[in-house]
Amino acid sequence: LFAFARSVMPDILVNIQEAAKAQADALIAVMRAWRAGPLADGEWEGLRFVATSSHMAREDNIFSQIFARMLSANPAAPEMAPNGPNMRFVTLDDSDINEGLANSLLATHHTDYLTGAAFFGDPYRMHRDLLADATTAYLEELFPSQK
């Protein structure tokens, strides 16, 4: 299984990059239309975003990265701005936890650990948004960091 997983990784990585680009392009187009259209009269500066995410794909969530870049927040810490708290921060929210959901999360962690190890050689890789790395690279092309 591990040999097969590793053998198909080049094709999977191409698919991940294409999926990240497609999702990013679609969301960016909508956000640019909002900014140019109904939010053109100064409302963009007051816009707030809340992105919901599954428990496992929370870190580097594709939507959080896009919102942070387009709102000029720090993608590594979208709740902070250079001059203090950024009130446009992105909040990731899970649903309420109950015993059934807790057991399901435990099973998901276990499955994701095995999947990450098999396909990526990193047992924790599936604890992040699958499209995170490809999104980061693509957004750097669209919105270069000020390094």
mmCIF file with all atom_site columns, C-alpha atoms in Angstrom:
data_model
loop_
_atom_site.group_PDB
_atom_site.id
_atom_site.type_symbol
_atom_site.label_atom_id
_atom_site.label_alt_id
_atom_site.label_comp_id
_atom_site.label_asym_id
_atom_site.label_entity_id
_atom_site.label_seq_id
_atom_site.pdbx_PDB_ins_code
_atom_site.Cartn_x
_atom_site.Cartn_y
_atom_site.Cartn_z
_atom_site.occupancy
_atom_site.B_iso_or_equiv
_atom_site.pdbx_formal_charge
_atom_site.auth_seq_id
_atom_site.auth_comp_id
_atom_site.auth_asym_id
_atom_site.auth_atom_id
_atom_site.pdbx_PDB_model_num
ATOM 1   C CA . LEU A 1 1   ? 0.000   0.000  0.000   1.00 0.00 ? 1   LEU A CA 1
ATOM 2   C CA . PHE A 1 2   ? 2.787   2.432  0.899   1.00 0.00 ? 2   PHE A CA 1
ATOM 3   C CA . ALA A 1 3   ? 4.608   1.744  -2.368  1.00 0.00 ? 3   ALA A CA 1
ATOM 4   C CA . PHE A 1 4   ? 1.411   2.353  -4.347  1.00 0.00 ? 4   PHE A CA 1
ATOM 5   C CA . ALA A 1 5   ? 0.632   5.522  -2.388  1.00 0.00 ? 5   ALA A CA 1
ATOM 6   C CA . ARG A 1 6   ? 4.089   6.927  -3.073  1.00 0.00 ? 6   ARG A CA 1
ATOM 7   C CA . SER A 1 7   ? 3.945   5.913  -6.749  1.00 0.00 ? 7   SER A CA 1
ATOM 8   C CA . VAL A 1 8   ? 0.786   7.954  -7.379  1.00 0.00 ? 8   VAL A CA 1
ATOM 9   C CA . MET A 1 9   ? 1.865   11.016 -5.377  1.00 0.00 ? 9   MET A CA 1
ATOM 10  C CA . PRO A 1 10  ? 3.203   13.024 -8.349  1.00 0.00 ? 10  PRO A CA 1
ATOM 11  C CA . ASP A 1 11  ? -0.221  12.837 -10.021 1.00 0.00 ? 11  ASP A CA 1
ATOM 12  C CA . ILE A 1 12  ? -2.007  13.582 -6.747  1.00 0.00 ? 12  ILE A CA 1
ATOM 13  C CA . LEU A 1 13  ? 0.161   16.661 -6.155  1.00 0.00 ? 13  LEU A CA 1
ATOM 14  C CA . VAL A 1 14  ? -0.683  17.976 -9.635  1.00 0.00 ? 14  VAL A CA 1
ATOM 15  C CA . ASN A 1 15  ? -4.391  17.475 -8.867  1.00 0.00 ? 15  ASN A CA 1
ATOM 16  C CA . ILE A 1 16  ? -4.000  19.243 -5.503  1.00 0.00 ? 16  ILE A CA 1
ATOM 17  C CA . GLN A 1 17  ? -2.306  22.223 -7.180  1.00 0.00 ? 17  GLN A CA 1
ATOM 18  C CA . GLU A 1 18  ? -5.033  22.436 -9.835  1.00 0.00 ? 18  GLU A CA 1
ATOM 19  C CA . ALA A 1 19  ? -7.791  22.158 -7.208  1.00 0.00 ? 19  ALA A CA 1
ATOM 20  C CA . ALA A 1 20  ? -6.219  24.864 -5.034  1.00 0.00 ? 20  ALA A CA 1
ATOM 21  C CA . LYS A 1 21  ? -5.873  27.184 -8.013  1.00 0.00 ? 21  LYS A CA 1
ATOM 22  C CA . ALA A 1 22  ? -9.462  26.569 -9.158  1.00 0.00 ? 22  ALA A CA 1
ATOM 23  C CA . GLN A 1 23  ? -10.923 27.160 -5.689  1.00 0.00 ? 23  GLN A CA 1
ATOM 24  C CA . ALA A 1 24  ? -8.742  30.206 -5.098  1.00 0.00 ? 24  ALA A CA 1
ATOM 25  C CA . ASP A 1 25  ? -9.562  31.718 -8.502  1.00 0.00 ? 25  ASP A CA 1
ATOM 26  C CA . ALA A 1 26  ? -13.301 31.228 -7.938  1.00 0.00 ? 26  ALA A CA 1
ATOM 27  C CA . LEU A 1 27  ? -13.302 32.827 -4.483  1.00 0.00 ? 27  LEU A CA 1
ATOM 28  C CA . ILE A 1 28  ? -10.974 35.648 -5.516  1.00 0.00 ? 28  ILE A CA 1
ATOM 29  C CA . ALA A 1 29  ? -13.216 36.436 -8.491  1.00 0.00 ? 29  ALA A CA 1
ATOM 30  C CA . VAL A 1 30  ? -16.248 36.699 -6.196  1.00 0.00 ? 30  VAL A CA 1
ATOM 31  C CA . MET A 1 31  ? -14.370 38.860 -3.701  1.00 0.00 ? 31  MET A CA 1
ATOM 32  C CA . ARG A 1 32  ? -13.045 41.139 -6.440  1.00 0.00 ? 32  ARG A CA 1
ATOM 33  C CA . ALA A 1 33  ? -16.569 41.493 -7.839  1.00 0.00 ? 33  ALA A CA 1
ATOM 34  C CA . TRP A 1 34  ? -17.848 42.456 -4.364  1.00 0.00 ? 34  TRP A CA 1
ATOM 35  C CA . ARG A 1 35  ? -15.078 44.997 -3.993  1.00 0.00 ? 35  ARG A CA 1
ATOM 36  C CA . ALA A 1 36  ? -15.662 46.495 -7.445  1.00 0.00 ? 36  ALA A CA 1
ATOM 37  C CA . GLY A 1 37  ? -19.439 46.339 -7.223  1.00 0.00 ? 37  GLY A CA 1
ATOM 38  C CA . PRO A 1 38  ? -21.666 46.564 -4.195  1.00 0.00 ? 38  PRO A CA 1
ATOM 39  C CA . LEU A 1 39  ? -18.772 47.226 -1.780  1.00 0.00 ? 39  LEU A CA 1
ATOM 40  C CA . ALA A 1 40  ? -16.970 49.837 -3.873  1.00 0.00 ? 40  ALA A CA 1
ATOM 41  C CA . ASP A 1 41  ? -18.026 52.812 -1.734  1.00 0.00 ? 41  ASP A CA 1
ATOM 42  C CA . GLY A 1 42  ? -15.764 52.215 1.266   1.00 0.00 ? 42  GLY A CA 1
ATOM 43  C CA . GLU A 1 43  ? -17.588 49.190 2.608   1.00 0.00 ? 43  GLU A CA 1
ATOM 44  C CA . TRP A 1 44  ? -14.670 46.850 1.800   1.00 0.00 ? 44  TRP A CA 1
ATOM 45  C CA . GLU A 1 45  ? -12.694 48.265 4.738   1.00 0.00 ? 45  GLU A CA 1
ATOM 46  C CA . GLY A 1 46  ? -15.501 47.276 7.095   1.00 0.00 ? 46  GLY A CA 1
ATOM 47  C CA . LEU A 1 47  ? -15.987 43.793 5.701   1.00 0.00 ? 47  LEU A CA 1
ATOM 48  C CA . ARG A 1 48  ? -15.608 40.897 8.169   1.00 0.00 ? 48  ARG A CA 1
ATOM 49  C CA . PHE A 1 49  ? -15.227 37.216 7.376   1.00 0.00 ? 49  PHE A CA 1
ATOM 50  C CA . VAL A 1 50  ? -15.980 34.052 9.262   1.00 0.00 ? 50  VAL A CA 1
ATOM 51  C CA . ALA A 1 51  ? -14.775 30.851 7.596   1.00 0.00 ? 51  ALA A CA 1
ATOM 52  C CA . THR A 1 52  ? -16.007 27.576 8.977   1.00 0.00 ? 52  THR A CA 1
ATOM 53  C CA . SER A 1 53  ? -13.782 24.557 8.691   1.00 0.00 ? 53  SER A CA 1
ATOM 54  C CA . SER A 1 54  ? -13.714 20.954 9.661   1.00 0.00 ? 54  SER A CA 1
ATOM 55  C CA . HIS A 1 55  ? -11.630 20.121 12.698  1.00 0.00 ? 55  HIS A CA 1
ATOM 56  C CA . MET A 1 56  ? -8.899  18.344 10.736  1.00 0.00 ? 56  MET A CA 1
ATOM 57  C CA . ALA A 1 57  ? -8.426  20.899 7.945   1.00 0.00 ? 57  ALA A CA 1
ATOM 58  C CA . ARG A 1 58  ? -8.239  23.979 10.154  1.00 0.00 ? 58  ARG A CA 1
ATOM 59  C CA . GLU A 1 59  ? -4.530  24.872 9.870   1.00 0.00 ? 59  GLU A CA 1
ATOM 60  C CA . ASP A 1 60  ? -3.740  26.878 6.726   1.00 0.00 ? 60  ASP A CA 1
ATOM 61  C CA . ASN A 1 61  ? -7.353  26.616 5.589   1.00 0.00 ? 61  ASN A CA 1
ATOM 62  C CA . ILE A 1 62  ? -7.634  27.729 1.950   1.00 0.00 ? 62  ILE A CA 1
ATOM 63  C CA . PHE A 1 63  ? -10.359 30.292 2.713   1.00 0.00 ? 63  PHE A CA 1
ATOM 64  C CA . SER A 1 64  ? -8.449  31.746 5.674   1.00 0.00 ? 64  SER A CA 1
ATOM 65  C CA . GLN A 1 65  ? -5.377  32.206 3.503   1.00 0.00 ? 65  GLN A CA 1
ATOM 66  C CA . ILE A 1 66  ? -7.343  33.959 0.753   1.00 0.00 ? 66  ILE A CA 1
ATOM 67  C CA . PHE A 1 67  ? -9.264  36.211 3.161   1.00 0.00 ? 67  PHE A CA 1
ATOM 68  C CA . ALA A 1 68  ? -6.063  37.099 5.007   1.00 0.00 ? 68  ALA A CA 1
ATOM 69  C CA . ARG A 1 69  ? -4.214  38.017 1.790   1.00 0.00 ? 69  ARG A CA 1
ATOM 70  C CA . MET A 1 70  ? -7.088  39.963 0.284   1.00 0.00 ? 70  MET A CA 1
ATOM 71  C CA . LEU A 1 71  ? -7.802  41.796 3.521   1.00 0.00 ? 71  LEU A CA 1
ATOM 72  C CA . SER A 1 72  ? -4.073  42.535 4.013   1.00 0.00 ? 72  SER A CA 1
ATOM 73  C CA . ALA A 1 73  ? -3.953  40.626 7.253   1.00 0.00 ? 73  ALA A CA 1
ATOM 74  C CA . ASN A 1 74  ? -1.074  38.402 8.269   1.00 0.00 ? 74  ASN A CA 1
ATOM 75  C CA . PRO A 1 75  ? -1.915  34.878 7.005   1.00 0.00 ? 75  PRO A CA 1
ATOM 76  C CA . ALA A 1 76  ? 0.167   33.354 9.796   1.00 0.00 ? 76  ALA A CA 1
ATOM 77  C CA . ALA A 1 77  ? -1.801  35.265 12.440  1.00 0.00 ? 77  ALA A CA 1
ATOM 78  C CA . PRO A 1 78  ? -4.870  36.775 10.763  1.00 0.00 ? 78  PRO A CA 1
ATOM 79  C CA . GLU A 1 79  ? -6.179  38.056 14.091  1.00 0.00 ? 79  GLU A CA 1
ATOM 80  C CA . MET A 1 80  ? -3.235  40.466 14.431  1.00 0.00 ? 80  MET A CA 1
ATOM 81  C CA . ALA A 1 81  ? -2.356  43.544 12.399  1.00 0.00 ? 81  ALA A CA 1
ATOM 82  C CA . PRO A 1 82  ? 0.882   45.571 12.610  1.00 0.00 ? 82  PRO A CA 1
ATOM 83  C CA . ASN A 1 83  ? -0.790  48.180 14.847  1.00 0.00 ? 83  ASN A CA 1
ATOM 84  C CA . GLY A 1 84  ? -2.670  45.794 17.126  1.00 0.00 ? 84  GLY A CA 1
ATOM 85  C CA . PRO A 1 85  ? -5.683  43.505 16.812  1.00 0.00 ? 85  PRO A CA 1
ATOM 86  C CA . ASN A 1 86  ? -7.141  43.212 13.342  1.00 0.00 ? 86  ASN A CA 1
ATOM 87  C CA . MET A 1 87  ? -10.901 43.430 13.673  1.00 0.00 ? 87  MET A CA 1
ATOM 88  C CA . ARG A 1 88  ? -11.287 41.826 10.245  1.00 0.00 ? 88  ARG A CA 1
ATOM 89  C CA . PHE A 1 89  ? -9.876  38.534 11.481  1.00 0.00 ? 89  PHE A CA 1
ATOM 90  C CA . VAL A 1 90  ? -10.976 35.174 10.190  1.00 0.00 ? 90  VAL A CA 1
ATOM 91  C CA . THR A 1 91  ? -12.651 32.920 12.721  1.00 0.00 ? 91  THR A CA 1
ATOM 92  C CA . LEU A 1 92  ? -12.763 29.185 12.200  1.00 0.00 ? 92  LEU A CA 1
ATOM 93  C CA . ASP A 1 93  ? -15.644 27.524 13.955  1.00 0.00 ? 93  ASP A CA 1
ATOM 94  C CA . ASP A 1 94  ? -16.507 23.901 14.642  1.00 0.00 ? 94  ASP A CA 1
ATOM 95  C CA . SER A 1 95  ? -19.878 22.558 15.582  1.00 0.00 ? 95  SER A CA 1
ATOM 96  C CA . ASP A 1 96  ? -20.715 21.540 19.142  1.00 0.00 ? 96  ASP A CA 1
ATOM 97  C CA . ILE A 1 97  ? -18.955 18.431 20.385  1.00 0.00 ? 97  ILE A CA 1
ATOM 98  C CA . ASN A 1 98  ? -20.924 15.467 21.696  1.00 0.00 ? 98  ASN A CA 1
ATOM 99  C CA . GLU A 1 99  ? -19.883 11.887 22.473  1.00 0.00 ? 99  GLU A CA 1
ATOM 100 C CA . GLY A 1 100 ? -20.659 10.634 18.966  1.00 0.00 ? 100 GLY A CA 1
ATOM 101 C CA . LEU A 1 101 ? -18.743 13.479 17.348  1.00 0.00 ? 101 LEU A CA 1
ATOM 102 C CA . ALA A 1 102 ? -15.845 12.974 19.752  1.00 0.00 ? 102 ALA A CA 1
ATOM 103 C CA . ASN A 1 103 ? -15.626 9.295  18.776  1.00 0.00 ? 103 ASN A CA 1
ATOM 104 C CA . SER A 1 104 ? -15.851 10.229 15.117  1.00 0.00 ? 104 SER A CA 1
ATOM 105 C CA . LEU A 1 105 ? -13.039 12.773 15.553  1.00 0.00 ? 105 LEU A CA 1
ATOM 106 C CA . LEU A 1 106 ? -10.893 10.120 17.209  1.00 0.00 ? 106 LEU A CA 1
ATOM 107 C CA . ALA A 1 107 ? -11.442 7.795  14.247  1.00 0.00 ? 107 ALA A CA 1
ATOM 108 C CA . THR A 1 108 ? -10.744 10.645 11.826  1.00 0.00 ? 108 THR A CA 1
ATOM 109 C CA . HIS A 1 109 ? -7.469  11.461 13.571  1.00 0.00 ? 109 HIS A CA 1
ATOM 110 C CA . HIS A 1 110 ? -6.405  7.837  13.332  1.00 0.00 ? 110 HIS A CA 1
ATOM 111 C CA . THR A 1 111 ? -7.368  7.523  9.667   1.00 0.00 ? 111 THR A CA 1
ATOM 112 C CA . ASP A 1 112 ? -5.735  10.834 8.776   1.00 0.00 ? 112 ASP A CA 1
ATOM 113 C CA . TYR A 1 113 ? -2.566  9.817  10.604  1.00 0.00 ? 113 TYR A CA 1
ATOM 114 C CA . LEU A 1 114 ? -2.327  6.658  8.502   1.00 0.00 ? 114 LEU A CA 1
ATOM 115 C CA . THR A 1 115 ? -3.264  8.479  5.270   1.00 0.00 ? 115 THR A CA 1
ATOM 116 C CA . GLY A 1 116 ? -0.712  11.240 5.836   1.00 0.00 ? 116 GLY A CA 1
ATOM 117 C CA . ALA A 1 117 ? 2.021   8.715  6.560   1.00 0.00 ? 117 ALA A CA 1
ATOM 118 C CA . ALA A 1 118 ? 1.159   6.586  3.516   1.00 0.00 ? 118 ALA A CA 1
ATOM 119 C CA . PHE A 1 119 ? 0.804   9.330  0.915   1.00 0.00 ? 119 PHE A CA 1
ATOM 120 C CA . PHE A 1 120 ? 2.939   12.203 2.191   1.00 0.00 ? 120 PHE A CA 1
ATOM 121 C CA . GLY A 1 121 ? 5.433   10.527 4.511   1.00 0.00 ? 121 GLY A CA 1
ATOM 122 C CA . ASP A 1 122 ? 4.098   12.856 7.227   1.00 0.00 ? 122 ASP A CA 1
ATOM 123 C CA . PRO A 1 123 ? 1.550   11.461 9.678   1.00 0.00 ? 123 PRO A CA 1
ATOM 124 C CA . TYR A 1 124 ? 0.349   14.978 10.519  1.00 0.00 ? 124 TYR A CA 1
ATOM 125 C CA . ARG A 1 125 ? -0.107  16.207 6.917   1.00 0.00 ? 125 ARG A CA 1
ATOM 126 C CA . MET A 1 126 ? -3.838  15.513 6.866   1.00 0.00 ? 126 MET A CA 1
ATOM 127 C CA . HIS A 1 127 ? -4.268  17.676 9.965   1.00 0.00 ? 127 HIS A CA 1
ATOM 128 C CA . ARG A 1 128 ? -3.908  20.613 7.612   1.00 0.00 ? 128 ARG A CA 1
ATOM 129 C CA . ASP A 1 129 ? -6.038  21.665 4.678   1.00 0.00 ? 129 ASP A CA 1
ATOM 130 C CA . LEU A 1 130 ? -5.078  19.381 1.778   1.00 0.00 ? 130 LEU A CA 1
ATOM 131 C CA . LEU A 1 131 ? -4.872  22.381 -0.535  1.00 0.00 ? 131 LEU A CA 1
ATOM 132 C CA . ALA A 1 132 ? -2.882  24.523 1.946   1.00 0.00 ? 132 ALA A CA 1
ATOM 133 C CA . ASP A 1 133 ? 0.614   24.272 0.454   1.00 0.00 ? 133 ASP A CA 1
ATOM 134 C CA . ALA A 1 134 ? -0.564  24.688 -3.134  1.00 0.00 ? 134 ALA A CA 1
ATOM 135 C CA . THR A 1 135 ? -2.772  27.624 -2.079  1.00 0.00 ? 135 THR A CA 1
ATOM 136 C CA . THR A 1 136 ? 0.124   29.313 -0.268  1.00 0.00 ? 136 THR A CA 1
ATOM 137 C CA . ALA A 1 137 ? 2.332   29.027 -3.353  1.00 0.00 ? 137 ALA A CA 1
ATOM 138 C CA . TYR A 1 138 ? -0.401  30.237 -5.706  1.00 0.00 ? 138 TYR A CA 1
ATOM 139 C CA . LEU A 1 139 ? -1.389  33.183 -3.503  1.00 0.00 ? 139 LEU A CA 1
ATOM 140 C CA . GLU A 1 140 ? 2.261   34.200 -3.276  1.00 0.00 ? 140 GLU A CA 1
ATOM 141 C CA . GLU A 1 141 ? 2.188   34.512 -7.075  1.00 0.00 ? 141 GLU A CA 1
ATOM 142 C CA . LEU A 1 142 ? -1.030  36.571 -7.005  1.00 0.00 ? 142 LEU A CA 1
ATOM 143 C CA . PHE A 1 143 ? -0.279  38.623 -3.881  1.00 0.00 ? 143 PHE A CA 1
ATOM 144 C CA . PRO A 1 144 ? 3.502   38.658 -3.278  1.00 0.00 ? 144 PRO A CA 1
ATOM 145 C CA . SER A 1 145 ? 4.584   39.042 0.347   1.00 0.00 ? 145 SER A CA 1
ATOM 146 C CA . GLN A 1 146 ? 6.424   42.135 1.383   1.00 0.00 ? 146 GLN A CA 1
ATOM 147 C CA . LYS A 1 147 ? 9.601   40.391 2.594   1.00 0.00 ? 147 LYS A CA 1
#
